[in-house]
JSON list of C-alpha atoms and ligand atoms in Angstrom, two decimals:
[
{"chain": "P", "resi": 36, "resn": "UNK", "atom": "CA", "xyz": [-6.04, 4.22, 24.70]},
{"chain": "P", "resi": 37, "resn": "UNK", "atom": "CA", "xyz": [-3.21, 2.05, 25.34]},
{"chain": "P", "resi": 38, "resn": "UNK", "atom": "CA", "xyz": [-5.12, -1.26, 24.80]},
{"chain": "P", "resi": 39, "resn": "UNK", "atom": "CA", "xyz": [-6.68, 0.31, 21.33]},
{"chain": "P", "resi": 40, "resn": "UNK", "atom": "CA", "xyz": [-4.22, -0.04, 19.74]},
{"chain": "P", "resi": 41, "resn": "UNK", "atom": "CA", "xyz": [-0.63, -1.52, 20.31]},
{"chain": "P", "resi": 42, "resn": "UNK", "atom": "CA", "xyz": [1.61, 1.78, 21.17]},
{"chain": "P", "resi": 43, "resn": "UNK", "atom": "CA", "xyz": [5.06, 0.02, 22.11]},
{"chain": "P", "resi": 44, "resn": "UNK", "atom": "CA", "xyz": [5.27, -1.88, 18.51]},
{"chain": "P", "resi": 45, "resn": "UNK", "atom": "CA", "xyz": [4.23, 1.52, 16.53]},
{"chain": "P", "resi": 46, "resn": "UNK", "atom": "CA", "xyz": [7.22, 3.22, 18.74]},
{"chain": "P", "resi": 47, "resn": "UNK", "atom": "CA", "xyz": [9.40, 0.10, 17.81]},
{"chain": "P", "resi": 48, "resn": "UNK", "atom": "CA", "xyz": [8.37, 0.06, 13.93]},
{"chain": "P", "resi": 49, "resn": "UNK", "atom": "CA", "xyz": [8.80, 3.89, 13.83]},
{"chain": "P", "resi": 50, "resn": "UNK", "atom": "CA", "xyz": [12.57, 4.00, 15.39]},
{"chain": "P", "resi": 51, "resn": "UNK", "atom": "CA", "xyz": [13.49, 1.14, 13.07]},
{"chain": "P", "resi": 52, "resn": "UNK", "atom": "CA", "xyz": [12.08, 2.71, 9.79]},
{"chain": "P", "resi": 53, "resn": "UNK", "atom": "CA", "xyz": [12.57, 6.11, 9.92]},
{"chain": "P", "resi": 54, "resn": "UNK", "atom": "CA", "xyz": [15.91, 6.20, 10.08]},
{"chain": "P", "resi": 55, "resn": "UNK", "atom": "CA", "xyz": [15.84, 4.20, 6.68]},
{"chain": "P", "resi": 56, "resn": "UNK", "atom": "CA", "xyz": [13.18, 6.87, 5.43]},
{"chain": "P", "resi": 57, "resn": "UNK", "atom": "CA", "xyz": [11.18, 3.71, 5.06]},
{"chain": "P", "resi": 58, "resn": "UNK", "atom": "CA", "xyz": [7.13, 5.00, 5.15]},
{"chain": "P", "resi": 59, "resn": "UNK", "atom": "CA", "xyz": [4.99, 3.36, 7.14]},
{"chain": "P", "resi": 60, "resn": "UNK", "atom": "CA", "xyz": [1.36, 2.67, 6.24]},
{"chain": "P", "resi": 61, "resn": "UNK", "atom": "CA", "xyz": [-0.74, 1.35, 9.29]},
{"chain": "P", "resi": 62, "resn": "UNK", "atom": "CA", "xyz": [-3.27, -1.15, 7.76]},
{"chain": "P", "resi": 63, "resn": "UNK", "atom": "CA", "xyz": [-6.46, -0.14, 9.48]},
{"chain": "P", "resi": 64, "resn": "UNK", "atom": "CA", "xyz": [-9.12, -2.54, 7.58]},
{"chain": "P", "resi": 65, "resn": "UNK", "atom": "CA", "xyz": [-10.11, -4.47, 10.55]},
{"chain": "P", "resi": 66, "resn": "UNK", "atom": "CA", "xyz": [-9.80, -1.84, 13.11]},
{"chain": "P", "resi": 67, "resn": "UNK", "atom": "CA", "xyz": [-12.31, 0.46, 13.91]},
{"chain": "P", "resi": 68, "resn": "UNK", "atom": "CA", "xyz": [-12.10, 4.75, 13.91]},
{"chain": "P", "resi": 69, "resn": "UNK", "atom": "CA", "xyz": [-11.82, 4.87, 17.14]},
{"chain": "P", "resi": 70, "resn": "UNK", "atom": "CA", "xyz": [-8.46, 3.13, 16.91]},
{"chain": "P", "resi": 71, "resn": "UNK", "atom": "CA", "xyz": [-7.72, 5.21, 13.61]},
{"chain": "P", "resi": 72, "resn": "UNK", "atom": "CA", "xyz": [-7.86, 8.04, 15.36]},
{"chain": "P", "resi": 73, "resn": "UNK", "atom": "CA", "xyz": [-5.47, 6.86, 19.14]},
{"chain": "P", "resi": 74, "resn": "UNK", "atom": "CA", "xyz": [-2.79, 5.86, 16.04]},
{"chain": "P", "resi": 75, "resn": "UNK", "atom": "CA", "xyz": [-3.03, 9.49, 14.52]},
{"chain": "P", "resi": 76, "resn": "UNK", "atom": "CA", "xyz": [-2.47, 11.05, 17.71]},
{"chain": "P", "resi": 77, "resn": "UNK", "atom": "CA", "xyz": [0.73, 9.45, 18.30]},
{"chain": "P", "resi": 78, "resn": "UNK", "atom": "CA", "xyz": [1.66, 11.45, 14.80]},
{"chain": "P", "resi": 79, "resn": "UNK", "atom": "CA", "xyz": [0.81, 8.59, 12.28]},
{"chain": "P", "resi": 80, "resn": "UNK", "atom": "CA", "xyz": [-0.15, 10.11, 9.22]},
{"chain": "P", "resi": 81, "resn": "UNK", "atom": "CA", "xyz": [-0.59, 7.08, 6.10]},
{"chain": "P", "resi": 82, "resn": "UNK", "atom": "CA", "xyz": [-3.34, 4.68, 6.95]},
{"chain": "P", "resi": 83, "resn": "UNK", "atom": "CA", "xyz": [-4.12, 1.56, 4.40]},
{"chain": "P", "resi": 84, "resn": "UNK", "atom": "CA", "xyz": [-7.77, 0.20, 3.30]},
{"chain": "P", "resi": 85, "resn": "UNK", "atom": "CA", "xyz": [-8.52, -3.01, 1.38]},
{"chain": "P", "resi": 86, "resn": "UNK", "atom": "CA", "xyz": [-12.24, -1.86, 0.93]},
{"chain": "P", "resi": 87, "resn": "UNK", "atom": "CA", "xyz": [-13.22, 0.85, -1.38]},
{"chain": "P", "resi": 88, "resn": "UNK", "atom": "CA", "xyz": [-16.29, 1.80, 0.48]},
{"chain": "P", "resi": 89, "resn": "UNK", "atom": "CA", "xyz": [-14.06, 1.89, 4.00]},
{"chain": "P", "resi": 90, "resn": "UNK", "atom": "CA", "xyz": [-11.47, 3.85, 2.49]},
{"chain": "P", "resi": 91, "resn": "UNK", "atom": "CA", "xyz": [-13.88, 6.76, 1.48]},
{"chain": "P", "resi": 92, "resn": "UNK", "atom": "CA", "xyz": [-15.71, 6.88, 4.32]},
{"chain": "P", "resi": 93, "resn": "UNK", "atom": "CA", "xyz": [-12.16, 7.40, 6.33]},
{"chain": "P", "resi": 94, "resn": "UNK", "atom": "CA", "xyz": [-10.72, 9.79, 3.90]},
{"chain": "P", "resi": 95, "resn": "UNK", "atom": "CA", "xyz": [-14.26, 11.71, 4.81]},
{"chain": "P", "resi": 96, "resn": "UNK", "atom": "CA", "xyz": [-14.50, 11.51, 7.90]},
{"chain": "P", "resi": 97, "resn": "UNK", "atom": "CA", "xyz": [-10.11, 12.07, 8.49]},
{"chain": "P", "resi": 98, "resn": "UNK", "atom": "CA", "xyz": [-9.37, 14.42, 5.86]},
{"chain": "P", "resi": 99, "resn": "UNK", "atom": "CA", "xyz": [-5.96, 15.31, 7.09]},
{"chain": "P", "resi": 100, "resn": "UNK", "atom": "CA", "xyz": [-4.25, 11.94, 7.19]},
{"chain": "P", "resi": 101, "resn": "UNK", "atom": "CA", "xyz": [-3.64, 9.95, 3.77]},
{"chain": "P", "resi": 102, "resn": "UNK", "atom": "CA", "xyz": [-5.58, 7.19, 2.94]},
{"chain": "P", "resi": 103, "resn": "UNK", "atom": "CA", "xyz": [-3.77, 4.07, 0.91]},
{"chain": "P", "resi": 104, "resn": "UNK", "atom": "CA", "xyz": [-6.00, 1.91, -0.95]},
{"chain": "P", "resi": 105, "resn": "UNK", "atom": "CA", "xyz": [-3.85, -1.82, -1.01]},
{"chain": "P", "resi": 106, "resn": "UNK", "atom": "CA", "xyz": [-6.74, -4.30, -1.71]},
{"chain": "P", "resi": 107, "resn": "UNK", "atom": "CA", "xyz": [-7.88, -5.92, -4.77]},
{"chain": "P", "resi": 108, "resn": "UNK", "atom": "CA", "xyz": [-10.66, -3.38, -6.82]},
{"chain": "P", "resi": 109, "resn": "UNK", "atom": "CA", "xyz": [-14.05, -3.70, -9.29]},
{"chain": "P", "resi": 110, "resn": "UNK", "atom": "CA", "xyz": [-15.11, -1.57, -11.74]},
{"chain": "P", "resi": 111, "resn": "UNK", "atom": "CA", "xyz": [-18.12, -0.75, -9.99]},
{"chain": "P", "resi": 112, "resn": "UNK", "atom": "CA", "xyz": [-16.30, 0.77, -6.90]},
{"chain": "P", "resi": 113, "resn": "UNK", "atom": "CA", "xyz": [-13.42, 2.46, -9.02]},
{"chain": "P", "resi": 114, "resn": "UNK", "atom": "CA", "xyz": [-15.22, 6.16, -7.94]},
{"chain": "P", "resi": 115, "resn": "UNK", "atom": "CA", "xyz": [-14.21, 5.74, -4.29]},
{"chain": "P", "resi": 116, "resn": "UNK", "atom": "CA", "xyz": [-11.09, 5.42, -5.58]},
{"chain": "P", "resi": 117, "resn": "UNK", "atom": "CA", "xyz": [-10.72, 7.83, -8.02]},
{"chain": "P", "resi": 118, "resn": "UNK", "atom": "CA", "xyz": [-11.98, 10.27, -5.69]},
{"chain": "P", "resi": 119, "resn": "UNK", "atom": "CA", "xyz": [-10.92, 9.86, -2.73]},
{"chain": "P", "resi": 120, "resn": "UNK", "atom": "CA", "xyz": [-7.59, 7.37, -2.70]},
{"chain": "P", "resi": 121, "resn": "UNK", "atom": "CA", "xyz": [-4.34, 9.32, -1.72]},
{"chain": "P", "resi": 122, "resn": "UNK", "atom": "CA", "xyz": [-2.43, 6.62, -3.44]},
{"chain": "P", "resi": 123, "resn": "UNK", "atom": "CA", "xyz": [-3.69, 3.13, -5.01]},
{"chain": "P", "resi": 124, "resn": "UNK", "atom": "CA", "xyz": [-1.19, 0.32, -4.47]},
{"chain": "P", "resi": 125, "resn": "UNK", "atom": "CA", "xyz": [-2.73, -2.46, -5.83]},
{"chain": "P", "resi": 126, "resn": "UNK", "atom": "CA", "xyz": [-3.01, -1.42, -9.91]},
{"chain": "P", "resi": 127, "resn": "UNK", "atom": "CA", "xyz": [-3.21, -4.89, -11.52]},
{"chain": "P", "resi": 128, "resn": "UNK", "atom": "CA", "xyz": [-6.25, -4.22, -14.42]},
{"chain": "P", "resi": 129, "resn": "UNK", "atom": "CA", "xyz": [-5.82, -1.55, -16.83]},
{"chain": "P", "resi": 130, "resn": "UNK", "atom": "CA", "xyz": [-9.52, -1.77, -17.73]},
{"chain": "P", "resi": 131, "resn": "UNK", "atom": "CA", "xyz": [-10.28, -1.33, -13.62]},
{"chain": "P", "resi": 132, "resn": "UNK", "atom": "CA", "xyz": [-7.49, 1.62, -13.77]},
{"chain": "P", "resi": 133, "resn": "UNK", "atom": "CA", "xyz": [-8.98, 3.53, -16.72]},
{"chain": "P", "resi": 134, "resn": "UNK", "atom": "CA", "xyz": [-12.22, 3.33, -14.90]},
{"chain": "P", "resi": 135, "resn": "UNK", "atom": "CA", "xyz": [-10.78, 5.11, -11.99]},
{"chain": "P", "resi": 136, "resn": "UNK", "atom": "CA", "xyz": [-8.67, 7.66, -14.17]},
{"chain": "P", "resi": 137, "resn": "UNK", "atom": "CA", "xyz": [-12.41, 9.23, -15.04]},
{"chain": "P", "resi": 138, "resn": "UNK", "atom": "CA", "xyz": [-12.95, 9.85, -11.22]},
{"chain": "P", "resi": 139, "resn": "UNK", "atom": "CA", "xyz": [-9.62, 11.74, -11.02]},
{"chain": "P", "resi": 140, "resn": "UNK", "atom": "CA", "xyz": [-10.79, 15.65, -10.62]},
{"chain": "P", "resi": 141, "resn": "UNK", "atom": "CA", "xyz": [-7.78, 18.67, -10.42]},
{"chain": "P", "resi": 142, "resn": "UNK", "atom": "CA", "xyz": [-4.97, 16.19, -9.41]},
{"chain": "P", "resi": 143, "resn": "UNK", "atom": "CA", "xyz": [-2.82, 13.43, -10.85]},
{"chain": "P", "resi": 144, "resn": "UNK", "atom": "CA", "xyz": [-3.47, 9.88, -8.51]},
{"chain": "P", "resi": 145, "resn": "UNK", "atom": "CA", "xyz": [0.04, 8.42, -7.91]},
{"chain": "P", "resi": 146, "resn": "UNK", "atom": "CA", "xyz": [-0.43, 4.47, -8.43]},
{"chain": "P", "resi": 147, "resn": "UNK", "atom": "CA", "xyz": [2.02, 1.67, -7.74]},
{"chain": "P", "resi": 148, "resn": "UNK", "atom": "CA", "xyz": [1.74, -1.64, -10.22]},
{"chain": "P", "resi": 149, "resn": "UNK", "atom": "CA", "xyz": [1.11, -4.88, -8.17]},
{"chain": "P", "resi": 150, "resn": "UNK", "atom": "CA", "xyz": [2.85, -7.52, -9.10]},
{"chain": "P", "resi": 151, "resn": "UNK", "atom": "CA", "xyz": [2.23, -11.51, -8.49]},
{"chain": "P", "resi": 152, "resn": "UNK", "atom": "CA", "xyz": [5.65, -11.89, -6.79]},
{"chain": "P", "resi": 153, "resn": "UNK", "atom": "CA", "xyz": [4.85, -15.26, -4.93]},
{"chain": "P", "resi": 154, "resn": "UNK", "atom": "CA", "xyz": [3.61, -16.47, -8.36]},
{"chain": "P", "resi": 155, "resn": "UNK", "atom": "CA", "xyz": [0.52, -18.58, -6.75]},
{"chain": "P", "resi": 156, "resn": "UNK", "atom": "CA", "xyz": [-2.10, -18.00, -9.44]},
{"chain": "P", "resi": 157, "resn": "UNK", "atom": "CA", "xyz": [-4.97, -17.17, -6.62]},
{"chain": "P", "resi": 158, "resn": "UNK", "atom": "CA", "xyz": [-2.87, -13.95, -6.01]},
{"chain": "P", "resi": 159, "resn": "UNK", "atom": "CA", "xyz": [-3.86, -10.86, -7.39]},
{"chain": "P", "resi": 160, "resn": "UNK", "atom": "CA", "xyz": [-1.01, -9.00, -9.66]},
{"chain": "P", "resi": 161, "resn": "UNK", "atom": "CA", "xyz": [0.39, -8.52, -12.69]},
{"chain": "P", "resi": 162, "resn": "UNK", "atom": "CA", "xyz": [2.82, -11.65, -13.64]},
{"chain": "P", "resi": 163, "resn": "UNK", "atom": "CA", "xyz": [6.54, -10.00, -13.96]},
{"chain": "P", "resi": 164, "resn": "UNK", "atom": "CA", "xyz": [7.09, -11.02, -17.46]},
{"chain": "P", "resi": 165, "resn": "UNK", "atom": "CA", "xyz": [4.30, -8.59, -18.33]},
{"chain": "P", "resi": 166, "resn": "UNK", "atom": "CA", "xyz": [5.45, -5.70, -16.39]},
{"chain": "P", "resi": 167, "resn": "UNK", "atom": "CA", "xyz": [6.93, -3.61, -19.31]},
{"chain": "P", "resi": 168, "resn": "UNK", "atom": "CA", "xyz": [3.94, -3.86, -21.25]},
{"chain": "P", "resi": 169, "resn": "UNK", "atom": "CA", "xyz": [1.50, -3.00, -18.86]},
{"chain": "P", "resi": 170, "resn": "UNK", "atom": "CA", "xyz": [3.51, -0.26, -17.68]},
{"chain": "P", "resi": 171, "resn": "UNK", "atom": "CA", "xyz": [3.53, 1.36, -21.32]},
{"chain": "P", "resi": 172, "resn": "UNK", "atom": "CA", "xyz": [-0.20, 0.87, -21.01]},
{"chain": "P", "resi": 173, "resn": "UNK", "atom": "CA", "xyz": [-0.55, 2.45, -17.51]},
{"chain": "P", "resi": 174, "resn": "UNK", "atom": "CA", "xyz": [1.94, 5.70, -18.59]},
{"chain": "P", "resi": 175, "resn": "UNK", "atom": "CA", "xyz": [-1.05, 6.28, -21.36]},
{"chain": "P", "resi": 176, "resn": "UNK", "atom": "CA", "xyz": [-3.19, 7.73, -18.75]},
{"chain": "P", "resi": 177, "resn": "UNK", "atom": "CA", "xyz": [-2.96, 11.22, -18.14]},
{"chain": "P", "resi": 178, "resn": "UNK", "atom": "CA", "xyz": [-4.94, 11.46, -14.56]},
{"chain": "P", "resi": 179, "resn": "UNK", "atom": "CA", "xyz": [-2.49, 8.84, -13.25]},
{"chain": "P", "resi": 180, "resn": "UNK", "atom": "CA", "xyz": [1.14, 8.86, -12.05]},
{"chain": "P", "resi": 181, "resn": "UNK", "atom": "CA", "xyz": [3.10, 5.60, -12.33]},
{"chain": "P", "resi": 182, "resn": "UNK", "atom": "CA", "xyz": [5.32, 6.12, -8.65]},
{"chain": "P", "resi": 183, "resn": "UNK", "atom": "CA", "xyz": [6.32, 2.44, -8.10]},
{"chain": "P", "resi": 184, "resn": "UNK", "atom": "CA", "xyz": [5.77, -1.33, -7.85]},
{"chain": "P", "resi": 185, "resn": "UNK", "atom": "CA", "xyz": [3.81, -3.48, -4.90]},
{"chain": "P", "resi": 186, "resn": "UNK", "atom": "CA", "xyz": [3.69, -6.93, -4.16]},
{"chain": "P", "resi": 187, "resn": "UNK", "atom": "CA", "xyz": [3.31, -9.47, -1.46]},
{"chain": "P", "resi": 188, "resn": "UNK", "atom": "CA", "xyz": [4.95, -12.33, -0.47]},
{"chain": "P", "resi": 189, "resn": "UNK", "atom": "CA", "xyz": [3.96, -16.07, 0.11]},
{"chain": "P", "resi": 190, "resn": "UNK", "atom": "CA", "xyz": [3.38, -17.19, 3.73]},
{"chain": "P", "resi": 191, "resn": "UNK", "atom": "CA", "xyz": [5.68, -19.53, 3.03]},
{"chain": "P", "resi": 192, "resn": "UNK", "atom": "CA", "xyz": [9.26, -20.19, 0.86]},
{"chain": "P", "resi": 193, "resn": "UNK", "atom": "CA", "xyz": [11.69, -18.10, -0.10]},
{"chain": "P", "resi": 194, "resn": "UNK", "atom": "CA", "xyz": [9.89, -14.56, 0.72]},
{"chain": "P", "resi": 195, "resn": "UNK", "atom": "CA", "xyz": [13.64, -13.07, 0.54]},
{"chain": "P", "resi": 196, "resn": "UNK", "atom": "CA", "xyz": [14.35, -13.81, -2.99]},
{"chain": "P", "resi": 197, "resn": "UNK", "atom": "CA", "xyz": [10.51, -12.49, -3.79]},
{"chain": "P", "resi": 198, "resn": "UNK", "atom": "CA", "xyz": [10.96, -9.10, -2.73]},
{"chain": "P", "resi": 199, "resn": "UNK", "atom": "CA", "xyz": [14.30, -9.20, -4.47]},
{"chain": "P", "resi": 200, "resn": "UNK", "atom": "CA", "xyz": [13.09, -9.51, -7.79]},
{"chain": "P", "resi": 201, "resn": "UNK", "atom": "CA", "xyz": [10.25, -6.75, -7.32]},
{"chain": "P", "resi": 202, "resn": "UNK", "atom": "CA", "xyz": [12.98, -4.55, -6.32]},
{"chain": "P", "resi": 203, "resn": "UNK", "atom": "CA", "xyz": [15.53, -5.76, -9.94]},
{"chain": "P", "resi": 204, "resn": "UNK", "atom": "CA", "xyz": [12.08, -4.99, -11.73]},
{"chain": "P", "resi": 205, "resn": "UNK", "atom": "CA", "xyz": [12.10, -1.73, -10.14]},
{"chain": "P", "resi": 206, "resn": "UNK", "atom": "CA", "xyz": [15.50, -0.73, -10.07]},
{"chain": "P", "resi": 207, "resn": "UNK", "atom": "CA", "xyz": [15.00, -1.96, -14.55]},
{"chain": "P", "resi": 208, "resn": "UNK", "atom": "CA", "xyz": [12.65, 0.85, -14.74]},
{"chain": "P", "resi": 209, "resn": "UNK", "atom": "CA", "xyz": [14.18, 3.62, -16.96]},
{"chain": "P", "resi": 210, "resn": "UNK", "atom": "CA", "xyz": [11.59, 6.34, -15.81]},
{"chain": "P", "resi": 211, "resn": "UNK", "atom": "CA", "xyz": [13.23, 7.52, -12.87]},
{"chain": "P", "resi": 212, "resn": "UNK", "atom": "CA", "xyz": [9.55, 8.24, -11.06]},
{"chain": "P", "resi": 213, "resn": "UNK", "atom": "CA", "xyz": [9.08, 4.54, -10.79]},
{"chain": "P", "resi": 214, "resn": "UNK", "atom": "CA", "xyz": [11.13, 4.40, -7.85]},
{"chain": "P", "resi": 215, "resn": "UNK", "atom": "CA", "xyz": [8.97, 3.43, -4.97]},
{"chain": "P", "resi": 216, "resn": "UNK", "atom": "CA", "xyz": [8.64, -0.71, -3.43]},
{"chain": "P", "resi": 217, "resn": "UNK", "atom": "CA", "xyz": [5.96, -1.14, -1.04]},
{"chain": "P", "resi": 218, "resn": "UNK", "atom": "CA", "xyz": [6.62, -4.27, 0.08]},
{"chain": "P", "resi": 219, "resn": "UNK", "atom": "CA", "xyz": [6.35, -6.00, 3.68]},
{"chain": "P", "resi": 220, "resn": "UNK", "atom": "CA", "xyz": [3.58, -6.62, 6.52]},
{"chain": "P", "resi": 221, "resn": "UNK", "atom": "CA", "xyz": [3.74, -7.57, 9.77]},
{"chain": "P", "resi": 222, "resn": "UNK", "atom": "CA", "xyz": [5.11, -11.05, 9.61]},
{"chain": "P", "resi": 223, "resn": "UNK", "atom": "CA", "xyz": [7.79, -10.59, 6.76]},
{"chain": "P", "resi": 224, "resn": "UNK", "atom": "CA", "xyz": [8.70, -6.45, 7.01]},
{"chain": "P", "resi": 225, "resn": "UNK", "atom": "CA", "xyz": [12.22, -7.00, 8.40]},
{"chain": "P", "resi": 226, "resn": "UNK", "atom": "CA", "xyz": [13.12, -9.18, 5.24]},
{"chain": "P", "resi": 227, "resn": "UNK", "atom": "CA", "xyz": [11.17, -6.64, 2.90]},
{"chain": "P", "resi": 228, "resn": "UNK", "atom": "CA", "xyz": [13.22, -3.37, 4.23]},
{"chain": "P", "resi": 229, "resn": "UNK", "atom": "CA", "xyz": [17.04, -5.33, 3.99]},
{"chain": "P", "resi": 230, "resn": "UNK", "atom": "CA", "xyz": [15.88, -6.07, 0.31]},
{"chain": "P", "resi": 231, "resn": "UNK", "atom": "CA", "xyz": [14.93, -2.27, 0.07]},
{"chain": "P", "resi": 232, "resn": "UNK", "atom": "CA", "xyz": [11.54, -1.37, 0.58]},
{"chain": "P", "resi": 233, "resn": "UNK", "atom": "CA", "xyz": [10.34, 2.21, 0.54]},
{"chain": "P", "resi": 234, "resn": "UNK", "atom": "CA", "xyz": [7.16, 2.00, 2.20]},
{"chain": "P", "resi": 235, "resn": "UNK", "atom": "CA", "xyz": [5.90, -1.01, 4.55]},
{"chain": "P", "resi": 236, "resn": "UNK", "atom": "CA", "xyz": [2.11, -2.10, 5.25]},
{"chain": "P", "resi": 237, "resn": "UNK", "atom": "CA", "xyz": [1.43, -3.55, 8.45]},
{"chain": "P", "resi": 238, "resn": "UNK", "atom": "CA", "xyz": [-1.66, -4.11, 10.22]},
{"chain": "P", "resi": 239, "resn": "UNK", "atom": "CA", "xyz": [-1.72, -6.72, 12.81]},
{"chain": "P", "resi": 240, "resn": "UNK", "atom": "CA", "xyz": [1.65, -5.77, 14.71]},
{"chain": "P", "resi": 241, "resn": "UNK", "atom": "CA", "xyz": [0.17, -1.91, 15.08]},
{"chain": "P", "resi": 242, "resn": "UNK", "atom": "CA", "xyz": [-3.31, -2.64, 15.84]},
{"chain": "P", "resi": 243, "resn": "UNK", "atom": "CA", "xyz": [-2.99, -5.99, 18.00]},
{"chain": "P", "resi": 244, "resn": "UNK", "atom": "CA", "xyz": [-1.30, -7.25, 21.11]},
{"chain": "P", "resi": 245, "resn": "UNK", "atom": "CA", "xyz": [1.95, -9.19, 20.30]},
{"chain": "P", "resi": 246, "resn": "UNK", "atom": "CA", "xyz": [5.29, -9.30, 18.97]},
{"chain": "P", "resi": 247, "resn": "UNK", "atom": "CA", "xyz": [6.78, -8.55, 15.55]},
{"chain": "P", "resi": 248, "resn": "UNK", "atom": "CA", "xyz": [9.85, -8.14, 15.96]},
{"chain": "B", "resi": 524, "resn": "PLP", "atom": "C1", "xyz": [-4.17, -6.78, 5.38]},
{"chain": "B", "resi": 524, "resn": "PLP", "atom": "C2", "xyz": [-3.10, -6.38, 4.47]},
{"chain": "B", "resi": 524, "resn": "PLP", "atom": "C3", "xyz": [-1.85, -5.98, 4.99]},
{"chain": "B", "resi": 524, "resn": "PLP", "atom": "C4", "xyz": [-1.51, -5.98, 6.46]},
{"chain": "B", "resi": 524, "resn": "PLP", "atom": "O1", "xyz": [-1.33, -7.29, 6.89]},
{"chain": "B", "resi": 524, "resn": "PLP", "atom": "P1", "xyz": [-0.86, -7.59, 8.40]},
{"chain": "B", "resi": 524, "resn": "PLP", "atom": "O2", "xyz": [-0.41, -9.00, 8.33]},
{"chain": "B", "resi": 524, "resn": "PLP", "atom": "O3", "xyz": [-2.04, -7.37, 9.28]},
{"chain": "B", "resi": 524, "resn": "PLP", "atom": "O4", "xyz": [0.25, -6.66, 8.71]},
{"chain": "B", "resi": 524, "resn": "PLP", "atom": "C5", "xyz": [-0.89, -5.59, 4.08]},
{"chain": "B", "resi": 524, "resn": "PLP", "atom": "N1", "xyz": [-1.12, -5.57, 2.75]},
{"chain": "B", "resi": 524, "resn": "PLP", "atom": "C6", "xyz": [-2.29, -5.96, 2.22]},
{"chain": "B", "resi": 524, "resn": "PLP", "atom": "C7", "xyz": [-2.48, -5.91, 0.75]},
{"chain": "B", "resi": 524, "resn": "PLP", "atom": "C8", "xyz": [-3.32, -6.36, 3.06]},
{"chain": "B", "resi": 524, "resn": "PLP", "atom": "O5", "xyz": [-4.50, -6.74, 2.53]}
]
């Protein structure tokens, strides 16, 4: 067990953000169940996919943990979503969104807005100046629940002032239920909790041998 997955940074990541009620969301898209399931015995309960198909075959087959969908998203595969995401982080398409709304059965889906904070244009996300709008068009759909705002950083430059502006955007949001900023992954998630993220996604520094620290 202890070389499946890497036990002394999830002990480290958890005594650093729970104290800051900072969730964590282990990023399990290139690990494999059996290491899903070592991390859940050590109490983890929020797990990340970038794969539709992935992601509903782990909600299936680990029904009691919650599964966070973070990666980009096609029409075609919006049912896995719709069905069986706990939360979707990476809403950037309000035609993609709509098509998972009509998989949404008994529930509301809470859904965070990407945004393209690094501004490269081969980054997925909604550019900032058209947040309001697409958040008006977003709150028009019922099986859906507008929680908060995502983004990622570059790999390079100033990653600090970045996640600062995602969290002015957020902290501009009048509707107090956008108050969530999952920001952060395993090489920049000390700079994306000072600047006050909510929720972190790391893969790599949970799953891998190494140091993130
Ligand atoms: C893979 C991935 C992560 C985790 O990245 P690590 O560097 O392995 O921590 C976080 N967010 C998104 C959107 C990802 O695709």
């Amino acid at each position: 067990m202890t070389d499946l997955i890497n036990e002394k940074n999830y002990r480290d990541f958890r005594a650093k953000l729970e104290p800051k009620q900072v969730r964590l969301i282990a990023v399990s898209k290139y690990s494999s169940d059996e290491q899903v399931e070592a991390m859940s015995r050590l109490g983890q309960k929020d797990f990340g996919e970038s794969r539709p198909q992935l992601l509903r075959d782990r909600a299936l087959a680990f029904p009691d943990l919650n599964w966070h969908m973070i990666g980009p998203l096609q029409k075609n595969k919006a049912k896995y979503i719709g069905r069986h995401a706990d939360i979707w982080h990476s809403l950037s398409d309000i035609d993609v969104a709509k098509a998972v709304a009509k998989y949404v059965e008994n529930r509301q889906l809470p859904v965070l807005i990407q945004l393209n904070i690094s501004g490269e244009s081969q980054k997925s996300g909604v550019p900032l100046a058209q947040l309001n709008e697409f958040v008006d068009q977003v709150r028009q759909i019922p099986e859906l629940k507008l929680i908060g705002l995502m983004g990622m950083a570059s790999k390079e430059g100033d990653i600090r002032s970045q996640f600062a502006a995602l969290r002015r955007l957020r902290d501009a949001q009048e509707d107090e239920k956008i108050r969530e900023l999952c920001m952060g992954m395993s090489g920049d998630w000390k700079v994306a909790v000072e600047e006050g993220a909510t929720m972190v996604r790391i893969g790599r520094a949970l799953f891998q041998s190494g140091d993130y620290k």
